[in-house]
Amino acid sequence: MPDTHKRVGVLISGRGSNMVSLAEAAQAPGYPAEIALVISNIPDVAGLDRARSFGIATATIDHRPFGRDREAFERAVDELLRVNQIDLVVLAGFMRILTPWFVKRWEGRMINIHPSLLPLFKGTHTHRQALEAGASEHGCSVHFVVPELDAGPVILQAKVPVLPGDDEETLSQRVLVEEHKLYPAALADVASGRARLAGDVVIRA
Ligand code: GAR
């Protein structure tokens, strides 16, 4: 294995289609990362089965028993990532807000995909936000995670047109197709060291 080969932990909360796109990309010879572990905060989601079908180790850490103690939940996640010698954390439809403690611990080593052209349309219901704003284009962004929600420096973005007659479903599908290409490309950039976080900017080698 080359030095740049990174062990990746993917955090999910649902169907896991982005995780699948990463697992598929990682099968290519020379891809600089392997998906070593998938953790869900919700039991029995489809993404866990899909990960297992790739032979990837999976775990569920249900956030609910931790109540309001977000950090206790994250300490459990962090412990599992470390036990599994994870180098990079990839958020793929992981619908929990992370505390500054966890973000700091994985600073420069944790990325997220967000279904909008950041800094536009942060938070949830991004496709609805884009439609309501009358946007003519929309898309997705992969960014390093910083404490502020959906605010980290962008590594890569992909655009799609908003077409007449689009609704949330058609627009989200068009964006999702791009997400599945963008995320493997961005992870390869980070895992190989071609893109790295320096302060609040992304430096490209
Ligand atoms: C994706 O569209 C992803 O961009 C979005 O959730 C979906 C997860 O789908 N993430 C966010 O909205 C994060 N703020 P998936 O489980 O099939 O990858």
PDB file of C-alpha atoms and ligand atoms in Angstrom:
ATOM      1  CA  MET A   1       0.000   0.000   0.000  1.00  0.00           C
ATOM      2  CA  PRO A   2       1.299   3.484  -0.795  1.00  0.00           C
ATOM      3  CA  ASP A   3       1.874   5.905   2.095  1.00  0.00           C
ATOM      4  CA  THR A   4      -1.093   7.947   1.019  1.00  0.00           C
ATOM      5  CA  HIS A   5      -3.521   5.065   1.511  1.00  0.00           C
ATOM      6  CA  LYS A   6      -6.001   6.250   4.116  1.00  0.00           C
ATOM      7  CA  ARG A   7      -8.484   4.372   6.259  1.00  0.00           C
ATOM      8  CA  VAL A   8     -11.851   6.097   6.066  1.00  0.00           C
ATOM      9  CA  GLY A   9     -14.746   5.991   8.515  1.00  0.00           C
ATOM     10  CA  VAL A  10     -18.082   7.020   7.012  1.00  0.00           C
ATOM     11  CA  LEU A  11     -20.860   8.357   9.236  1.00  0.00           C
ATOM     12  CA  ILE A  12     -24.389   7.919   7.910  1.00  0.00           C
ATOM     13  CA  SER A  13     -27.982   8.313   9.082  1.00  0.00           C
ATOM     14  CA  GLY A  14     -29.954   6.754   6.242  1.00  0.00           C
ATOM     15  CA  ARG A  15     -29.943   5.205   2.789  1.00  0.00           C
ATOM     16  CA  GLY A  16     -26.194   5.663   2.269  1.00  0.00           C
ATOM     17  CA  SER A  17     -26.093   6.242  -1.485  1.00  0.00           C
ATOM     18  CA  ASN A  18     -23.083   8.541  -1.164  1.00  0.00           C
ATOM     19  CA  MET A  19     -21.326   5.960   0.982  1.00  0.00           C
ATOM     20  CA  VAL A  20     -21.939   3.409  -1.797  1.00  0.00           C
ATOM     21  CA  SER A  21     -20.410   5.760  -4.379  1.00  0.00           C
ATOM     22  CA  LEU A  22     -17.300   6.001  -2.184  1.00  0.00           C
ATOM     23  CA  ALA A  23     -17.124   2.253  -1.613  1.00  0.00           C
ATOM     24  CA  GLU A  24     -17.351   1.667  -5.371  1.00  0.00           C
ATOM     25  CA  ALA A  25     -14.681   4.258  -6.138  1.00  0.00           C
ATOM     26  CA  ALA A  26     -12.388   2.804  -3.480  1.00  0.00           C
ATOM     27  CA  GLN A  27     -12.380  -0.540  -5.310  1.00  0.00           C
ATOM     28  CA  ALA A  28     -10.420   0.984  -8.182  1.00  0.00           C
ATOM     29  CA  PRO A  29      -6.709   0.175  -8.148  1.00  0.00           C
ATOM     30  CA  GLY A  30      -4.707   3.156  -6.963  1.00  0.00           C
ATOM     31  CA  TYR A  31      -7.597   4.891  -5.189  1.00  0.00           C
ATOM     32  CA  PRO A  32      -5.890   6.488  -2.171  1.00  0.00           C
ATOM     33  CA  ALA A  33      -8.428   5.421   0.448  1.00  0.00           C
ATOM     34  CA  GLU A  34     -10.402   2.441   1.653  1.00  0.00           C
ATOM     35  CA  ILE A  35     -13.778   2.540   3.366  1.00  0.00           C
ATOM     36  CA  ALA A  36     -12.842   0.689   6.528  1.00  0.00           C
ATOM     37  CA  LEU A  37     -15.872   1.370   8.720  1.00  0.00           C
ATOM     38  CA  VAL A  38     -19.421   2.691   8.417  1.00  0.00           C
ATOM     39  CA  ILE A  39     -21.160   4.004  11.528  1.00  0.00           C
ATOM     40  CA  SER A  40     -24.847   4.927  11.686  1.00  0.00           C
ATOM     41  CA  ASN A  41     -26.488   6.883  14.476  1.00  0.00           C
ATOM     42  CA  ILE A  42     -29.837   5.318  13.506  1.00  0.00           C
ATOM     43  CA  PRO A  43     -30.380   1.565  13.868  1.00  0.00           C
ATOM     44  CA  ASP A  44     -31.278  -0.609  10.884  1.00  0.00           C
ATOM     45  CA  VAL A  45     -30.955   1.999   8.135  1.00  0.00           C
ATOM     46  CA  ALA A  46     -30.549   0.789   4.550  1.00  0.00           C
ATOM     47  CA  GLY A  47     -27.009   2.171   4.361  1.00  0.00           C
ATOM     48  CA  LEU A  48     -25.779  -0.397   6.904  1.00  0.00           C
ATOM     49  CA  ASP A  49     -26.936  -3.307   4.741  1.00  0.00           C
ATOM     50  CA  ARG A  50     -25.443  -1.684   1.674  1.00  0.00           C
ATOM     51  CA  ALA A  51     -22.093  -1.280   3.466  1.00  0.00           C
ATOM     52  CA  ARG A  52     -22.111  -4.919   4.586  1.00  0.00           C
ATOM     53  CA  SER A  53     -22.738  -5.988   0.985  1.00  0.00           C
ATOM     54  CA  PHE A  54     -19.327  -4.480   0.200  1.00  0.00           C
ATOM     55  CA  GLY A  55     -17.776  -6.395   3.089  1.00  0.00           C
ATOM     56  CA  ILE A  56     -17.314  -3.187   5.078  1.00  0.00           C
ATOM     57  CA  ALA A  57     -17.410  -3.355   8.883  1.00  0.00           C
ATOM     58  CA  THR A  58     -20.450  -1.569  10.302  1.00  0.00           C
ATOM     59  CA  ALA A  59     -21.585  -0.298  13.661  1.00  0.00           C
ATOM     60  CA  THR A  60     -24.590   1.500  15.077  1.00  0.00           C
ATOM     61  CA  ILE A  61     -24.203   4.053  17.832  1.00  0.00           C
ATOM     62  CA  ASP A  62     -27.734   5.174  18.555  1.00  0.00           C
ATOM     63  CA  HIS A  63     -27.631   8.801  19.702  1.00  0.00           C
ATOM     64  CA  ARG A  64     -30.933   8.585  21.584  1.00  0.00           C
ATOM     65  CA  PRO A  65     -29.754   6.921  24.820  1.00  0.00           C
ATOM     66  CA  PHE A  66     -27.259   9.782  25.207  1.00  0.00           C
ATOM     67  CA  GLY A  67     -30.117  12.299  25.411  1.00  0.00           C
ATOM     68  CA  ARG A  68     -28.838  15.851  25.308  1.00  0.00           C
ATOM     69  CA  ASP A  69     -25.247  14.859  25.977  1.00  0.00           C
ATOM     70  CA  ARG A  70     -23.992  15.235  22.409  1.00  0.00           C
ATOM     71  CA  GLU A  71     -20.395  14.957  23.479  1.00  0.00           C
ATOM     72  CA  ALA A  72     -20.964  11.611  25.195  1.00  0.00           C
ATOM     73  CA  PHE A  73     -22.410  10.271  21.942  1.00  0.00           C
ATOM     74  CA  GLU A  74     -19.432  11.662  20.056  1.00  0.00           C
ATOM     75  CA  ARG A  75     -16.942  10.190  22.521  1.00  0.00           C
ATOM     76  CA  ALA A  76     -18.400   6.770  21.706  1.00  0.00           C
ATOM     77  CA  VAL A  77     -18.080   7.470  17.975  1.00  0.00           C
ATOM     78  CA  ASP A  78     -14.559   8.824  18.414  1.00  0.00           C
ATOM     79  CA  GLU A  79     -13.487   5.763  20.398  1.00  0.00           C
ATOM     80  CA  LEU A  80     -14.736   3.440  17.665  1.00  0.00           C
ATOM     81  CA  LEU A  81     -12.979   5.442  14.964  1.00  0.00           C
ATOM     82  CA  ARG A  82      -9.700   5.311  16.884  1.00  0.00           C
ATOM     83  CA  VAL A  83      -9.944   1.616  17.713  1.00  0.00           C
ATOM     84  CA  ASN A  84     -10.364   1.041  13.983  1.00  0.00           C
ATOM     85  CA  GLN A  85      -7.350   3.238  13.184  1.00  0.00           C
ATOM     86  CA  ILE A  86      -9.385   5.592  11.041  1.00  0.00           C
ATOM     87  CA  ASP A  87      -7.446   8.418   9.364  1.00  0.00           C
ATOM     88  CA  LEU A  88     -10.285  10.371   7.744  1.00  0.00           C
ATOM     89  CA  VAL A  89     -13.931  10.851   8.682  1.00  0.00           C
ATOM     90  CA  VAL A  90     -16.460  11.286   5.895  1.00  0.00           C
ATOM     91  CA  LEU A  91     -19.977  12.508   6.666  1.00  0.00           C
ATOM     92  CA  ALA A  92     -22.424  11.094   4.134  1.00  0.00           C
ATOM     93  CA  GLY A  93     -25.985  12.071   4.941  1.00  0.00           C
ATOM     94  CA  PHE A  94     -25.109  12.159   8.649  1.00  0.00           C
ATOM     95  CA  MET A  95     -27.873  14.265  10.127  1.00  0.00           C
ATOM     96  CA  ARG A  96     -26.401  15.181  13.525  1.00  0.00           C
ATOM     97  CA  ILE A  97     -24.821  18.494  14.363  1.00  0.00           C
ATOM     98  CA  LEU A  98     -21.336  17.889  15.762  1.00  0.00           C
ATOM     99  CA  THR A  99     -19.903  19.689  18.779  1.00  0.00           C
ATOM    100  CA  PRO A 100     -16.757  21.831  18.555  1.00  0.00           C
ATOM    101  CA  TRP A 101     -15.017  19.143  20.622  1.00  0.00           C
ATOM    102  CA  PHE A 102     -15.471  16.463  17.948  1.00  0.00           C
ATOM    103  CA  VAL A 103     -14.820  18.870  15.079  1.00  0.00           C
ATOM    104  CA  LYS A 104     -11.547  19.990  16.676  1.00  0.00           C
ATOM    105  CA  ARG A 105     -10.451  16.400  17.190  1.00  0.00           C
ATOM    106  CA  TRP A 106     -10.849  15.663  13.480  1.00  0.00           C
ATOM    107  CA  GLU A 107      -9.901  19.100  12.180  1.00  0.00           C
ATOM    108  CA  GLY A 108      -8.583  18.886   8.632  1.00  0.00           C
ATOM    109  CA  ARG A 109      -9.436  15.181   8.582  1.00  0.00           C
ATOM    110  CA  MET A 110     -13.231  15.343   8.322  1.00  0.00           C
ATOM    111  CA  ILE A 111     -15.265  16.234   5.232  1.00  0.00           C
ATOM    112  CA  ASN A 112     -18.974  16.560   4.454  1.00  0.00           C
ATOM    113  CA  ILE A 113     -21.156  16.665   1.368  1.00  0.00           C
ATOM    114  CA  HIS A 114     -23.933  19.225   1.318  1.00  0.00           C
ATOM    115  CA  PRO A 115     -26.627  19.408  -1.376  1.00  0.00           C
ATOM    116  CA  SER A 116     -26.236  23.055  -2.357  1.00  0.00           C
ATOM    117  CA  LEU A 117     -23.730  25.446  -3.830  1.00  0.00           C
ATOM    118  CA  LEU A 118     -22.364  26.676  -0.503  1.00  0.00           C
ATOM    119  CA  PRO A 119     -22.463  29.289   0.897  1.00  0.00           C
ATOM    120  CA  LEU A 120     -26.000  29.253  -0.518  1.00  0.00           C
ATOM    121  CA  PHE A 121     -28.754  27.257   1.178  1.00  0.00           C
ATOM    122  CA  LYS A 122     -27.240  25.908   4.388  1.00  0.00           C
ATOM    123  CA  GLY A 123     -29.163  23.591   6.698  1.00  0.00           C
ATOM    124  CA  THR A 124     -31.999  21.317   5.591  1.00  0.00           C
ATOM    125  CA  HIS A 125     -34.457  21.286   2.644  1.00  0.00           C
ATOM    126  CA  THR A 126     -31.826  22.774   0.360  1.00  0.00           C
ATOM    127  CA  HIS A 127     -33.680  21.846  -2.849  1.00  0.00           C
ATOM    128  CA  ARG A 128     -36.828  23.552  -1.598  1.00  0.00           C
ATOM    129  CA  GLN A 129     -34.735  26.570  -0.610  1.00  0.00           C
ATOM    130  CA  ALA A 130     -33.230  26.745  -4.111  1.00  0.00           C
ATOM    131  CA  LEU A 131     -36.654  26.487  -5.776  1.00  0.00           C
ATOM    132  CA  GLU A 132     -38.178  29.092  -3.493  1.00  0.00           C
ATOM    133  CA  ALA A 133     -35.289  31.450  -4.174  1.00  0.00           C
ATOM    134  CA  GLY A 134     -35.852  31.096  -7.919  1.00  0.00           C
ATOM    135  CA  ALA A 135     -32.274  29.904  -8.445  1.00  0.00           C
ATOM    136  CA  SER A 136     -31.317  29.106 -12.039  1.00  0.00           C
ATOM    137  CA  GLU A 137     -28.597  26.743 -10.925  1.00  0.00           C
ATOM    138  CA  HIS A 138     -28.070  24.505  -7.920  1.00  0.00           C
ATOM    139  CA  GLY A 139     -25.675  21.721  -6.992  1.00  0.00           C
ATOM    140  CA  CYS A 140     -23.566  20.199  -4.256  1.00  0.00           C
ATOM    141  CA  SER A 141     -20.408  20.966  -2.305  1.00  0.00           C
ATOM    142  CA  VAL A 142     -17.810  18.916  -0.465  1.00  0.00           C
ATOM    143  CA  HIS A 143     -16.148  20.855   2.320  1.00  0.00           C
ATOM    144  CA  PHE A 144     -13.925  20.430   5.339  1.00  0.00           C
ATOM    145  CA  VAL A 145     -15.993  20.408   8.522  1.00  0.00           C
ATOM    146  CA  VAL A 146     -15.616  23.371  10.865  1.00  0.00           C
ATOM    147  CA  PRO A 147     -17.619  24.117  14.015  1.00  0.00           C
ATOM    148  CA  GLU A 148     -20.096  26.390  12.223  1.00  0.00           C
ATOM    149  CA  LEU A 149     -22.752  24.388  10.330  1.00  0.00           C
ATOM    150  CA  ASP A 150     -22.153  24.006   6.562  1.00  0.00           C
ATOM    151  CA  ALA A 151     -19.522  26.736   6.679  1.00  0.00           C
ATOM    152  CA  GLY A 152     -16.233  24.926   6.085  1.00  0.00           C
ATOM    153  CA  PRO A 153     -13.885  25.673   3.180  1.00  0.00           C
ATOM    154  CA  VAL A 154     -15.086  24.063  -0.041  1.00  0.00           C
ATOM    155  CA  ILE A 155     -12.935  21.376  -1.691  1.00  0.00           C
ATOM    156  CA  LEU A 156     -15.064  20.764  -4.808  1.00  0.00           C
ATOM    157  CA  GLN A 157     -18.465  21.782  -6.134  1.00  0.00           C
ATOM    158  CA  ALA A 158     -20.683  20.560  -8.963  1.00  0.00           C
ATOM    159  CA  LYS A 159     -23.489  22.535 -10.589  1.00  0.00           C
ATOM    160  CA  VAL A 160     -26.761  21.483 -12.186  1.00  0.00           C
ATOM    161  CA  PRO A 161     -29.363  23.643 -13.929  1.00  0.00           C
ATOM    162  CA  VAL A 162     -32.744  24.219 -12.332  1.00  0.00           C
ATOM    163  CA  LEU A 163     -35.216  23.351 -15.090  1.00  0.00           C
ATOM    164  CA  PRO A 164     -38.753  24.638 -15.678  1.00  0.00           C
ATOM    165  CA  GLY A 165     -41.226  22.396 -13.873  1.00  0.00           C
ATOM    166  CA  ASP A 166     -38.672  21.089 -11.362  1.00  0.00           C
ATOM    167  CA  ASP A 167     -39.920  20.051  -7.962  1.00  0.00           C
ATOM    168  CA  GLU A 168     -37.890  18.983  -4.943  1.00  0.00           C
ATOM    169  CA  GLU A 169     -37.813  15.387  -6.150  1.00  0.00           C
ATOM    170  CA  THR A 170     -36.575  16.016  -9.696  1.00  0.00           C
ATOM    171  CA  LEU A 171     -34.058  18.591  -8.548  1.00  0.00           C
ATOM    172  CA  SER A 172     -32.702  16.433  -5.719  1.00  0.00           C
ATOM    173  CA  GLN A 173     -32.263  13.504  -8.129  1.00  0.00           C
ATOM    174  CA  ARG A 174     -30.299  15.669 -10.564  1.00  0.00           C
ATOM    175  CA  VAL A 175     -28.076  16.889  -7.724  1.00  0.00           C
ATOM    176  CA  LEU A 176     -27.627  13.384  -6.310  1.00  0.00           C
ATOM    177  CA  VAL A 177     -26.180  12.132  -9.606  1.00  0.00           C
ATOM    178  CA  GLU A 178     -23.514  14.820  -9.257  1.00  0.00           C
ATOM    179  CA  GLU A 179     -22.945  14.056  -5.564  1.00  0.00           C
ATOM    180  CA  HIS A 180     -22.042  10.495  -6.473  1.00  0.00           C
ATOM    181  CA  LYS A 181     -19.271  11.723  -8.781  1.00  0.00           C
ATOM    182  CA  LEU A 182     -18.133  14.652  -6.655  1.00  0.00           C
ATOM    183  CA  TYR A 183     -17.624  12.881  -3.340  1.00  0.00           C
ATOM    184  CA  PRO A 184     -15.215  10.188  -4.600  1.00  0.00           C
ATOM    185  CA  ALA A 185     -13.212  12.885  -6.411  1.00  0.00           C
ATOM    186  CA  ALA A 186     -13.033  15.096  -3.320  1.00  0.00           C
ATOM    187  CA  LEU A 187     -12.117  12.214  -1.017  1.00  0.00           C
ATOM    188  CA  ALA A 188      -9.320  11.222  -3.405  1.00  0.00           C
ATOM    189  CA  ASP A 189      -8.016  14.806  -3.301  1.00  0.00           C
ATOM    190  CA  VAL A 190      -7.960  14.835   0.507  1.00  0.00           C
ATOM    191  CA  ALA A 191      -6.670  11.281   0.989  1.00  0.00           C
ATOM    192  CA  SER A 192      -3.806  11.827  -1.451  1.00  0.00           C
ATOM    193  CA  GLY A 193      -2.892  15.188   0.099  1.00  0.00           C
ATOM    194  CA  ARG A 194      -3.752  17.112  -3.077  1.00  0.00           C
ATOM    195  CA  ALA A 195      -6.205  19.181  -1.014  1.00  0.00           C
ATOM    196  CA  ARG A 196      -5.666  20.081   2.597  1.00  0.00           C
ATOM    197  CA  LEU A 197      -7.057  22.474   5.165  1.00  0.00           C
ATOM    198  CA  ALA A 198      -4.774  25.322   6.207  1.00  0.00           C
ATOM    199  CA  GLY A 199      -6.503  27.638   8.663  1.00  0.00           C
ATOM    200  CA  ASP A 200      -9.756  28.505   6.967  1.00  0.00           C
ATOM    201  CA  VAL A 201      -8.743  27.847   3.370  1.00  0.00           C
ATOM    202  CA  VAL A 202      -8.136  24.787   1.225  1.00  0.00           C
ATOM    203  CA  ILE A 203      -4.624  24.511  -0.174  1.00  0.00           C
ATOM    204  CA  ARG A 204      -4.124  22.511  -3.366  1.00  0.00           C
ATOM    205  CA  ALA A 205      -0.843  20.796  -4.039  1.00  0.00           C
TER     206      ALA A 205
HETATM  207  C1  GAR B   1     -27.428  13.614   0.379  1.00  0.00           C
HETATM  208  O1  GAR B   1     -28.143  14.336  -0.585  1.00  0.00           O
HETATM  209  C2  GAR B   1     -26.502  14.527   1.142  1.00  0.00           C
HETATM  210  O2  GAR B   1     -25.940  15.538   0.357  1.00  0.00           O
HETATM  211  C3  GAR B   1     -27.430  15.111   2.173  1.00  0.00           C
HETATM  212  O3  GAR B   1     -28.237  14.029   2.571  1.00  0.00           O
HETATM  213  C4  GAR B   1     -28.353  13.111   1.483  1.00  0.00           C
HETATM  214  C5  GAR B   1     -27.952  11.756   1.986  1.00  0.00           C
HETATM  215  O4  GAR B   1     -28.197  10.773   1.012  1.00  0.00           O
HETATM  216  N1  GAR B   1     -26.702  15.640   3.270  1.00  0.00           N
HETATM  217  C6  GAR B   1     -27.109  16.712   3.967  1.00  0.00           C
HETATM  218  O5  GAR B   1     -28.138  17.293   3.743  1.00  0.00           O
HETATM  219  C7  GAR B   1     -26.172  17.121   5.070  1.00  0.00           C
HETATM  220  N2  GAR B   1     -26.502  18.416   5.556  1.00  0.00           N
HETATM  221  P1  GAR B   1     -27.469   9.380   1.095  1.00  0.00           P
HETATM  222  O6  GAR B   1     -27.725   8.815   2.504  1.00  0.00           O
HETATM  223  O7  GAR B   1     -28.156   8.557   0.046  1.00  0.00           O
HETATM  224  O8  GAR B   1     -26.017   9.585   0.836  1.00  0.00           O
END
